[in-house]
Amino acid sequence: MRDTHEHYEAVVVGNGPGGAAAAAALAKQDIETLVLERGTAAGSKNVSGGLIYGEEWAPYTMDDLFPGFREEAAERPIDDYYIHNIAGESVKTFDLHKIHHQGTEWCDAVLRRTMDSWLADRVHEMTRETGGGMLTDVRVNGLLREGGKIVGVTCDELDPITADVIIAADGVNSELARDAGLMDWEEPDDWFQGVKAVVDMDPERINQRFDIDPTTGSAHLFSGDLFDGVRGGGFLYTNEDSLSVGTVFHLDSIAEERAEPHELLDNLLTHPLLDQWFDGEYEEREYSAKLVPDSKKVAHPSPHRGRLLLVGDAAGQMQAQGPIIKGMNHAVTAGGLAAEAFQEAKTRGQPGAAGALYERKLESEGVMKRLRPRRYRMTRFISESRPINKLGNAVINSRVGAAGLKLFDGLIERSFNSPFVLGMIPDTKMTYVTIPERIGEVLGDPVTSENNVEPPGLDDRIGDLTYNVDDPHIEVRDESFDASGVAVTACPVSATDFGGGCYREETVQTNGETERKVSLDTQPCVECGTCAVVADTHWEHPSGGKGVEFKQG
Amino acid sequence: MHMVTLTKGVPDFREGKVSFDEDGHLERGKTPTVMNPNDKIALRAALQTKVKHGGHVSLMSMGPPGYKEVLQEGMKDVYADDLFLLSDREMGAADTWATAMTIATGIEQLEQEPDIIFAGFKTADGETGHTGPQTNWCLDINDELTDRPLITHVISIDVDEDKGTVRAKRLVEGDLSEIETIEAELPAFIVTDPEFEATYRRAEHRLRYKDLREATRERAATLELDEDVTVWNQEALNLDPDFIGLDGSPTIVSGVDPIPKEPSEREATVIEPDDEEKMETVFDEMKQYASN
Ligand SMILES: Cc1cc2nc3c(=O)[nH]c(=O)nc-3n(C[C@H](O)[C@H](O)[C@H](O)COP(=O)(O)OP(=O)(O)OC[C@H]3O[C@@H](n4cnc5c(N)ncnc54)[C@H](O)[C@@H]3O)c2cc1C
Ligand code: SF4
């Protein structure tokens, strides 16, 4: 059989930032590279907030690998960076430009459909020269093994392909990482869930309302009591002619609180603080969602097995530095390092050593220490324990706490600007909700304007998306409410008492007893991955070109 | 491999493009001419063969000079290496028979004998489905040596260059419930079914497909219609005037009857939604369809 398989030196799965970077770096070394992307166009499956960073320390950045990237594929460069601590209608704003610019060469807002499609064209040109190329509409559905060893990939649309190295840059819901036993979908607290709306806005208005000139942009973050106690926060970034407004929450918190993600997003969109930018106008272009790995917990220390190297979200390399989210830049760096590792291993005549070499490079280049800071590992146990949290809450909420906050107003802004402090931030309600809320309450000024915008309901949001419906790609294994009921609320396109979403609650009569069950219709699925973690499912991606198609991302 | 695909221009029957007069007659002048949609499917079969086996795809049509744009459309939307138009006043008003005669002569005029001739399943205007098979018949009578197998209703093909054969799956009764597989020697004549689907299961094929699609789009965009389309008139084809155009067409169209619109069988009663009493009767009527 072997001889009849198509063979490439390198197969890269996924054309997000990680896959594109790996492919470009491989092609530069003249390594025959095939890139397989399941979207009908690169970017059509992808969602990010999206600020992409070019960091000074990084051995690979987007603009190095792809000259012209910032001018042609990105939206506005982001200079201003603020966080708003909210308590009801009282808001205290801190300027975070210091931490934002620290170690940063540049930072641009991006929309993924535009960005990834642009990258895909470059990637195709570069890899075609090596005898490979980039293909869309192809879903890799597993690893090809021979004698128990990984030798290639299998696809829905193509016959099996063998390769000397397989770079899985297939994102947060990587089926390859799971096939290889390197990642799992077990613990909700390993993940965040991101939900986003792209909102139409004329460029002139953006300049006016954000008080910026046409060649710059701003970023605003939001935390406090506007998210019903769910741990996480909101963001707003300016694009050329639209805004990206979204939320990122700990998935365990969404699950525990039985929160409806779309409602939390609406809480942000309708907060009076946002009226200064919307001014009563709201036209939503697209609603989207995706899981985000928390590198502090899941960044794999040894993300390879045999010929398979994991890159980016697939390896959990997504750094949440407090409110600052860095995933795309790390995916780029890891992609570059994976390519470099293979090239070196090949030169030494030991292509099989690429994985080990890649692992070493992630350490020596300083990627791992950013993804899994030791400080966090040390402080996590103490700060996330309940008694200490209780105590902290009591102090923060006391009069003494309030006096302290007032006294340390300047200091708080400074500590928000400290990467050292941000790296230690524990994942508790205190940090995400209580402290920001208390800051807003004690130090904040009331917002006086009214925000009258009415975001669309879930049915309209789903109705505005494009789907190429295929057979169901998710199967509920346990339909009992106990096992899978959380998905009814946690799925970003489902809601309690909403019949048009994916997950629904049903009561079934059996032998005179009523049973709570869930049913699933995958038609409106946005492929975020949430139910793979919070429900008992058999979860796969749809075939190439099928399922949801994001136009913005 | 050398492939020739046959095509024809037809009125664009799509909503918003097509125009009918008061009596329901097609207004040709106001309706744009486009490539017959089924012929694009045939052209995709030719492209698939080129992707997998290399070679050359010619696209050929018979019709007025305006059909150059139809050929260009095929090049842009699917693929073509070169374009041929058989065009002469004398060829006008031909039925399927005279058309087949002309096209067969055009094919013989090509420098290289085609390994496969592709045609689409019937045109959107004439709907006869005759031209393809008749062309093959004309080719056979002109050339006693080659007896090209004719395979119709083809939904997939697989060429074996070494054996010099083509294996085709075809619909037997025109639906997908009965499919037969046929192996035939090349050269052959293939009429694709609208259900035909090109399949590419190897990455290298999809990459070559991408290259060819990009190249053909670029060529179509910069095509000089007057220079880049080869036009052969009656003289160039050395055709007997008795066998082409109106004179060569044995078909007599005795008349065209518009199909009258069927009268509605249902009677409609208009009820104002504000009229509560009458609305009640509507609900009563609807009740019988409601479950429980
Ligand atoms: C709401 C939200 C906000 C975010 N904000 C930011 C931010 O501001 N800054 C930042 O840096 N990061 C942000 N992130 C995270 C960031 O989007 C990811 O870290 C980043 O996209 C990871 O890149 P990647 O290349 O690893 O994976 P992806 O970008 O997910 O790309 C994976 C690719 O693989 C393809 N693929 C998947 N499976 C298969 C398969 N089986 N076969 C073929 N192809 C496949 C996908 O279609 C996709 O194109 C955010 C994420 C979300 C959801
Ligand atoms: S069904 Fe699952 S994967 Fe699809 S949108 Fe809902 S939670 Fe996300």
PDB file of N, CA, C and O in Angstrom, chain A residues 4 6 8 124 128 132 134-135 156-159, chain B residues 200-208 210-211 214:
ATOM      1  N   THR A   4       1.730   3.461  -2.906  1.00  0.00           N
ATOM      2  CA  THR A   4       0.694   4.161  -3.651  1.00  0.00           C
ATOM      3  C   THR A   4       0.257   5.440  -2.949  1.00  0.00           C
ATOM      4  O   THR A   4      -0.452   6.241  -3.509  1.00  0.00           O
ATOM      5  N   GLU A   6       0.299   9.115  -1.630  1.00  0.00           N
ATOM      6  CA  GLU A   6       0.940  10.364  -2.008  1.00  0.00           C
ATOM      7  C   GLU A   6       1.850  10.782  -0.858  1.00  0.00           C
ATOM      8  O   GLU A   6       1.483  10.625   0.307  1.00  0.00           O
ATOM      9  N   TYR A   8       4.514  13.838   0.849  1.00  0.00           N
ATOM     10  CA  TYR A   8       5.144  15.166   0.885  1.00  0.00           C
ATOM     11  C   TYR A   8       6.140  15.173   2.028  1.00  0.00           C
ATOM     12  O   TYR A   8       5.965  14.455   3.012  1.00  0.00           O
ATOM     13  N   HIS A 124       0.289  29.721  -0.407  1.00  0.00           N
ATOM     14  CA  HIS A 124       0.168  28.892  -1.612  1.00  0.00           C
ATOM     15  C   HIS A 124       1.299  29.200  -2.594  1.00  0.00           C
ATOM     16  O   HIS A 124       1.942  28.289  -3.112  1.00  0.00           O
ATOM     17  N   ARG A 128       3.951  26.324  -3.293  1.00  0.00           N
ATOM     18  CA  ARG A 128       3.836  25.772  -4.652  1.00  0.00           C
ATOM     19  C   ARG A 128       5.224  25.640  -5.269  1.00  0.00           C
ATOM     20  O   ARG A 128       5.493  24.714  -6.029  1.00  0.00           O
ATOM     21  N   GLY A 132       4.701  21.603  -3.344  1.00  0.00           N
ATOM     22  CA  GLY A 132       3.461  21.392  -2.580  1.00  0.00           C
ATOM     23  C   GLY A 132       2.458  22.464  -2.930  1.00  0.00           C
ATOM     24  O   GLY A 132       2.308  22.831  -4.092  1.00  0.00           O
ATOM     25  N   MET A 134      -1.194  24.957  -1.119  1.00  0.00           N
ATOM     26  CA  MET A 134      -2.197  25.097  -0.065  1.00  0.00           C
ATOM     27  C   MET A 134      -3.565  24.744  -0.627  1.00  0.00           C
ATOM     28  O   MET A 134      -3.948  25.249  -1.680  1.00  0.00           O
ATOM     29  N   LEU A 135      -4.276  23.870   0.050  1.00  0.00           N
ATOM     30  CA  LEU A 135      -5.615  23.487  -0.408  1.00  0.00           C
ATOM     31  C   LEU A 135      -6.658  23.805   0.649  1.00  0.00           C
ATOM     32  O   LEU A 135      -6.477  23.473   1.820  1.00  0.00           O
ATOM     33  N   ASP A 156     -11.134  13.495   4.827  1.00  0.00           N
ATOM     34  CA  ASP A 156     -12.453  13.178   4.279  1.00  0.00           C
ATOM     35  C   ASP A 156     -12.408  13.192   2.754  1.00  0.00           C
ATOM     36  O   ASP A 156     -13.015  12.356   2.097  1.00  0.00           O
ATOM     37  N   GLU A 157     -11.718  14.157   2.189  1.00  0.00           N
ATOM     38  CA  GLU A 157     -11.817  14.413   0.751  1.00  0.00           C
ATOM     39  C   GLU A 157     -10.685  13.817  -0.074  1.00  0.00           C
ATOM     40  O   GLU A 157     -10.783  13.762  -1.295  1.00  0.00           O
ATOM     41  N   LEU A 158      -9.590  13.423   0.593  1.00  0.00           N
ATOM     42  CA  LEU A 158      -8.431  12.934  -0.153  1.00  0.00           C
ATOM     43  C   LEU A 158      -8.031  11.553   0.344  1.00  0.00           C
ATOM     44  O   LEU A 158      -8.339  11.188   1.476  1.00  0.00           O
ATOM     45  N   ASP A 159      -7.319  10.828  -0.489  1.00  0.00           N
ATOM     46  CA  ASP A 159      -6.757   9.562  -0.049  1.00  0.00           C
ATOM     47  C   ASP A 159      -5.638   9.849   0.949  1.00  0.00           C
ATOM     48  O   ASP A 159      -5.092  10.953   0.961  1.00  0.00           O
TER      49      ASP A 159
ATOM     50  N   TYR B 200     -11.511  14.587  -7.266  1.00  0.00           N
ATOM     51  CA  TYR B 200     -10.060  14.724  -7.129  1.00  0.00           C
ATOM     52  C   TYR B 200      -9.687  14.236  -5.739  1.00  0.00           C
ATOM     53  O   TYR B 200      -9.898  14.932  -4.760  1.00  0.00           O
ATOM     54  N   ARG B 201      -9.175  13.045  -5.643  1.00  0.00           N
ATOM     55  CA  ARG B 201      -8.841  12.470  -4.333  1.00  0.00           C
ATOM     56  C   ARG B 201      -7.352  12.573  -4.028  1.00  0.00           C
ATOM     57  O   ARG B 201      -6.891  12.086  -3.012  1.00  0.00           O
ATOM     58  N   ARG B 202      -6.584  13.140  -4.926  1.00  0.00           N
ATOM     59  CA  ARG B 202      -5.156  13.324  -4.637  1.00  0.00           C
ATOM     60  C   ARG B 202      -4.855  14.811  -4.531  1.00  0.00           C
ATOM     61  O   ARG B 202      -5.347  15.615  -5.324  1.00  0.00           O
ATOM     62  N   ALA B 203      -4.011  15.152  -3.555  1.00  0.00           N
ATOM     63  CA  ALA B 203      -3.667  16.559  -3.343  1.00  0.00           C
ATOM     64  C   ALA B 203      -3.018  17.140  -4.598  1.00  0.00           C
ATOM     65  O   ALA B 203      -3.321  18.258  -5.006  1.00  0.00           O
ATOM     66  N   GLU B 204      -2.137  16.351  -5.245  1.00  0.00           N
ATOM     67  CA  GLU B 204      -1.439  16.871  -6.432  1.00  0.00           C
ATOM     68  C   GLU B 204      -2.435  17.251  -7.532  1.00  0.00           C
ATOM     69  O   GLU B 204      -2.225  18.216  -8.260  1.00  0.00           O
ATOM     70  N   HIS B 205      -3.530  16.494  -7.631  1.00  0.00           N
ATOM     71  CA  HIS B 205      -4.536  16.825  -8.629  1.00  0.00           C
ATOM     72  C   HIS B 205      -5.253  18.116  -8.278  1.00  0.00           C
ATOM     73  O   HIS B 205      -5.507  18.957  -9.126  1.00  0.00           O
ATOM     74  N   ARG B 206      -5.597  18.258  -6.990  1.00  0.00           N
ATOM     75  CA  ARG B 206      -6.262  19.501  -6.581  1.00  0.00           C
ATOM     76  C   ARG B 206      -5.344  20.713  -6.775  1.00  0.00           C
ATOM     77  O   ARG B 206      -5.802  21.800  -7.100  1.00  0.00           O
ATOM     78  N   LEU B 207      -4.049  20.500  -6.571  1.00  0.00           N
ATOM     79  CA  LEU B 207      -3.108  21.608  -6.767  1.00  0.00           C
ATOM     80  C   LEU B 207      -3.011  21.963  -8.251  1.00  0.00           C
ATOM     81  O   LEU B 207      -3.006  23.141  -8.615  1.00  0.00           O
ATOM     82  N   ARG B 208      -2.955  20.930  -9.100  1.00  0.00           N
ATOM     83  CA  ARG B 208      -2.882  21.208 -10.537  1.00  0.00           C
ATOM     84  C   ARG B 208      -4.185  21.861 -11.015  1.00  0.00           C
ATOM     85  O   ARG B 208      -4.186  22.780 -11.817  1.00  0.00           O
ATOM     86  N   LYS B 210      -6.037  23.786  -9.279  1.00  0.00           N
ATOM     87  CA  LYS B 210      -5.967  25.183  -8.842  1.00  0.00           C
ATOM     88  C   LYS B 210      -5.107  26.006  -9.817  1.00  0.00           C
ATOM     89  O   LYS B 210      -5.479  27.113 -10.201  1.00  0.00           O
ATOM     90  N   ASP B 211      -3.963  25.437 -10.212  1.00  0.00           N
ATOM     91  CA  ASP B 211      -3.079  26.119 -11.176  1.00  0.00           C
ATOM     92  C   ASP B 211      -3.822  26.388 -12.484  1.00  0.00           C
ATOM     93  O   ASP B 211      -3.783  27.491 -13.030  1.00  0.00           O
ATOM     94  N   GLU B 214      -6.561  28.994 -12.254  1.00  0.00           N
ATOM     95  CA  GLU B 214      -6.020  30.347 -12.164  1.00  0.00           C
ATOM     96  C   GLU B 214      -5.552  30.812 -13.541  1.00  0.00           C
ATOM     97  O   GLU B 214      -5.836  31.930 -13.971  1.00  0.00           O
TER      98      GLU B 214
END
